[in-house]
PDB file of C-alpha atoms in Angstrom:
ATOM      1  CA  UNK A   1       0.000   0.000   0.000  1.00 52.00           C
ATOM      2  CA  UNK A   2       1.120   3.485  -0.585  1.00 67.00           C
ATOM      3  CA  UNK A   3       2.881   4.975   2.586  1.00 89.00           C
ATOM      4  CA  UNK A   4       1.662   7.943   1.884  1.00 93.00           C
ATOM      5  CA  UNK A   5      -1.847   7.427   1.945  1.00 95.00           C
ATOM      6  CA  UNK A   6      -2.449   5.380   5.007  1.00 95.00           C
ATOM      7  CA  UNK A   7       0.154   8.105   6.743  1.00 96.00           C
ATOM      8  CA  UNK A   8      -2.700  11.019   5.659  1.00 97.00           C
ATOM      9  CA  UNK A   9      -5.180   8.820   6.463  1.00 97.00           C
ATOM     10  CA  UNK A  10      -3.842   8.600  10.496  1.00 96.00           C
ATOM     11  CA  UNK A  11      -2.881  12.111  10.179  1.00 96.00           C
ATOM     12  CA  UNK A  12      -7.032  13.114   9.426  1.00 97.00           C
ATOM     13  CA  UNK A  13      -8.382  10.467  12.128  1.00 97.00           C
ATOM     14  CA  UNK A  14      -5.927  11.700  14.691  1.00 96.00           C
ATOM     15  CA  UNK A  15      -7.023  15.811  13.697  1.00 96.00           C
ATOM     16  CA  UNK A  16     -11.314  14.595  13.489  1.00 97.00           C
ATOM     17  CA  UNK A  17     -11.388  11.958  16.696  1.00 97.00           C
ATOM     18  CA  UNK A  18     -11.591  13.258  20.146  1.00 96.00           C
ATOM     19  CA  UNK A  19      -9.610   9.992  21.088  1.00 95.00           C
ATOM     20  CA  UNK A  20      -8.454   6.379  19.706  1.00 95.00           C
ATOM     21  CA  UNK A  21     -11.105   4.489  19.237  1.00 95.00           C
ATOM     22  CA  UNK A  22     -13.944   6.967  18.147  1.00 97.00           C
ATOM     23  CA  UNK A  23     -15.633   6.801  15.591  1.00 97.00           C
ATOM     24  CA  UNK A  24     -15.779   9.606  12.740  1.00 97.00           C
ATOM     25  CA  UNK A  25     -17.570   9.625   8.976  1.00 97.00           C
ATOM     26  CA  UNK A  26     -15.164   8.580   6.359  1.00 98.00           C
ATOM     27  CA  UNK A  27     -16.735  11.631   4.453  1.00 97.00           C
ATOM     28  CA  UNK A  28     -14.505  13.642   7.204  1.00 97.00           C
ATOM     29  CA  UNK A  29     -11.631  11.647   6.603  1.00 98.00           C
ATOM     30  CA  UNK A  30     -11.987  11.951   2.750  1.00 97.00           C
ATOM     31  CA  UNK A  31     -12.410  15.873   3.531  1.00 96.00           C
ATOM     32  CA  UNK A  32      -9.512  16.207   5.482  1.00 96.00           C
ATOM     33  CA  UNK A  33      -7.587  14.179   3.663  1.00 96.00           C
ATOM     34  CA  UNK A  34      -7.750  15.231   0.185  1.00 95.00           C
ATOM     35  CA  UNK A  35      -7.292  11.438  -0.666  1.00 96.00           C
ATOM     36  CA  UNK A  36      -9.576  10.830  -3.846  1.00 94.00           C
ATOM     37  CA  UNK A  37     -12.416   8.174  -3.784  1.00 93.00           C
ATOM     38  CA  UNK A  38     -11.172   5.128  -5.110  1.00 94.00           C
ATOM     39  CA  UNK A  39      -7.774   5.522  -3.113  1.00 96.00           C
ATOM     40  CA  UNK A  40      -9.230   5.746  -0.006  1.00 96.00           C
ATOM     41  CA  UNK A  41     -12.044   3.179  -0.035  1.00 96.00           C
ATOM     42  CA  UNK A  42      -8.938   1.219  -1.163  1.00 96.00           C
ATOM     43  CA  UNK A  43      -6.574   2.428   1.295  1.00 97.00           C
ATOM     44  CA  UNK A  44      -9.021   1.834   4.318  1.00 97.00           C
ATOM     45  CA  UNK A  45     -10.305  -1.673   2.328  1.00 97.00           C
ATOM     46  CA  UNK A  46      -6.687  -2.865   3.007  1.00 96.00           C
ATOM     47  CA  UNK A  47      -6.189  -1.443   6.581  1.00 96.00           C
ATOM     48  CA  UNK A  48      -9.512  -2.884   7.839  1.00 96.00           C
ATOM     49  CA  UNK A  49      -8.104  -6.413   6.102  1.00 95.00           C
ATOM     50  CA  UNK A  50      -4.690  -5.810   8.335  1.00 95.00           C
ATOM     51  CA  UNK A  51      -6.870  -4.957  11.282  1.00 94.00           C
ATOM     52  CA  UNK A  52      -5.136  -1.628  11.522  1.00 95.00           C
ATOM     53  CA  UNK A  53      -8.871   0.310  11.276  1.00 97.00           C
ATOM     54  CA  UNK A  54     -12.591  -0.832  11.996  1.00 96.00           C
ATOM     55  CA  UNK A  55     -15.170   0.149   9.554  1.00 97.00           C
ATOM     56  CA  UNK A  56     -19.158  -0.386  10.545  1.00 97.00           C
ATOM     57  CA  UNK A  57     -22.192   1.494   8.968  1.00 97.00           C
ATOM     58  CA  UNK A  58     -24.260   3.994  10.502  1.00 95.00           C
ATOM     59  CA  UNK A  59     -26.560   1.916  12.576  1.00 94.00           C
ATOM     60  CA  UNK A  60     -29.603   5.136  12.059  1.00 93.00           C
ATOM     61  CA  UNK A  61     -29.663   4.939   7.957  1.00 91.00           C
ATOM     62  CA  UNK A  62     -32.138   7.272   7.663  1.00 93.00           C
ATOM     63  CA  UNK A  63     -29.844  10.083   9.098  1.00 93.00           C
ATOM     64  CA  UNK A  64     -27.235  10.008   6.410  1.00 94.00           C
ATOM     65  CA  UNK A  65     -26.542  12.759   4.561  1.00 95.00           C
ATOM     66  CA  UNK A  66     -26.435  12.549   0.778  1.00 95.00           C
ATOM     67  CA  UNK A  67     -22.182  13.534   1.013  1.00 95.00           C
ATOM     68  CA  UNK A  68     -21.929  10.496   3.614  1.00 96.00           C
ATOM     69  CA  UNK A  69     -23.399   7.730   1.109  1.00 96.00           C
ATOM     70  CA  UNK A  70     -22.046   8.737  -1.498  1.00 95.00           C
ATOM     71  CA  UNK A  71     -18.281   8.805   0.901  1.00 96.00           C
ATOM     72  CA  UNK A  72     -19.592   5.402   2.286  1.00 97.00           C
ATOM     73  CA  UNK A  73     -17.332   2.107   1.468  1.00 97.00           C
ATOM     74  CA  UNK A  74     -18.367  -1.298   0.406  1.00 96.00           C
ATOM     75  CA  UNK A  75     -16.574  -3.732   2.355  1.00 94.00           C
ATOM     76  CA  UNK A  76     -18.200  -6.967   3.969  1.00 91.00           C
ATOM     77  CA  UNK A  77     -21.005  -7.157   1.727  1.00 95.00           C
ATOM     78  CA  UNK A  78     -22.166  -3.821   3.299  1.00 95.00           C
ATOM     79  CA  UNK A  79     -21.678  -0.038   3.075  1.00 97.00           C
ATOM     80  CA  UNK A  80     -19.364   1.044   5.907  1.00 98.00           C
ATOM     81  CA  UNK A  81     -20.046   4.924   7.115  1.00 97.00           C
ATOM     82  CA  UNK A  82     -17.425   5.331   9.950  1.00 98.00           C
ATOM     83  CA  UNK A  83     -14.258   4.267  10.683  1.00 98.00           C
ATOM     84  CA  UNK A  84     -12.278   3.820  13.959  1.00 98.00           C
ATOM     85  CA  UNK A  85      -8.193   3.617  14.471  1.00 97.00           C
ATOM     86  CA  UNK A  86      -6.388   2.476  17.575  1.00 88.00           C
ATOM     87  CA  UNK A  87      -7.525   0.816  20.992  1.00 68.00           C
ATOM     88  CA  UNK A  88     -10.846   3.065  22.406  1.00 60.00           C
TER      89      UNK A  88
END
């Protein structure tokens, strides 16, 4: 994986999560980190696989905005909303 990526990827979490272990919208994290689409769902694809991130979906669907399903990743056989680094 590119270095790069996953280090811009820690360096948004770290700047959007109040602590290790929250969770915060991957829209956020594509926000902050400039990191386009298909890199990122791949990037975080590949960390969740390495067990370096957790991705779940929004359990309350309904409140999603239109920028965090279209930011969401498929992974799992399900569209994953938020994503959560280190031990909470």
């Amino acid at each position: 994986m590119n270095d790069r990526i996953t280090i811009r990827i820690r360096a948004a979490y770290r700047q959007l999560a109040a602590e290790p272990g929250d969770f915060v919208p991957v829209a956020d994290i594509a926000d902050r980190s400039g990191i386009p689409a298909g890199k990122l769902a791949e990037a975080l694809i590949r960390m969740y696989a390495d067990r370096e991130v957790n991705l779940i979906p929004r359990a309350n669907q309904a409140i999603l905005t239109d920028r965090e399903r279209q930011a969401a990743i498929w992974c799992g056989g399900k569209w994953k909303h938020l994503v959560a680094m280190g031990a909470p």
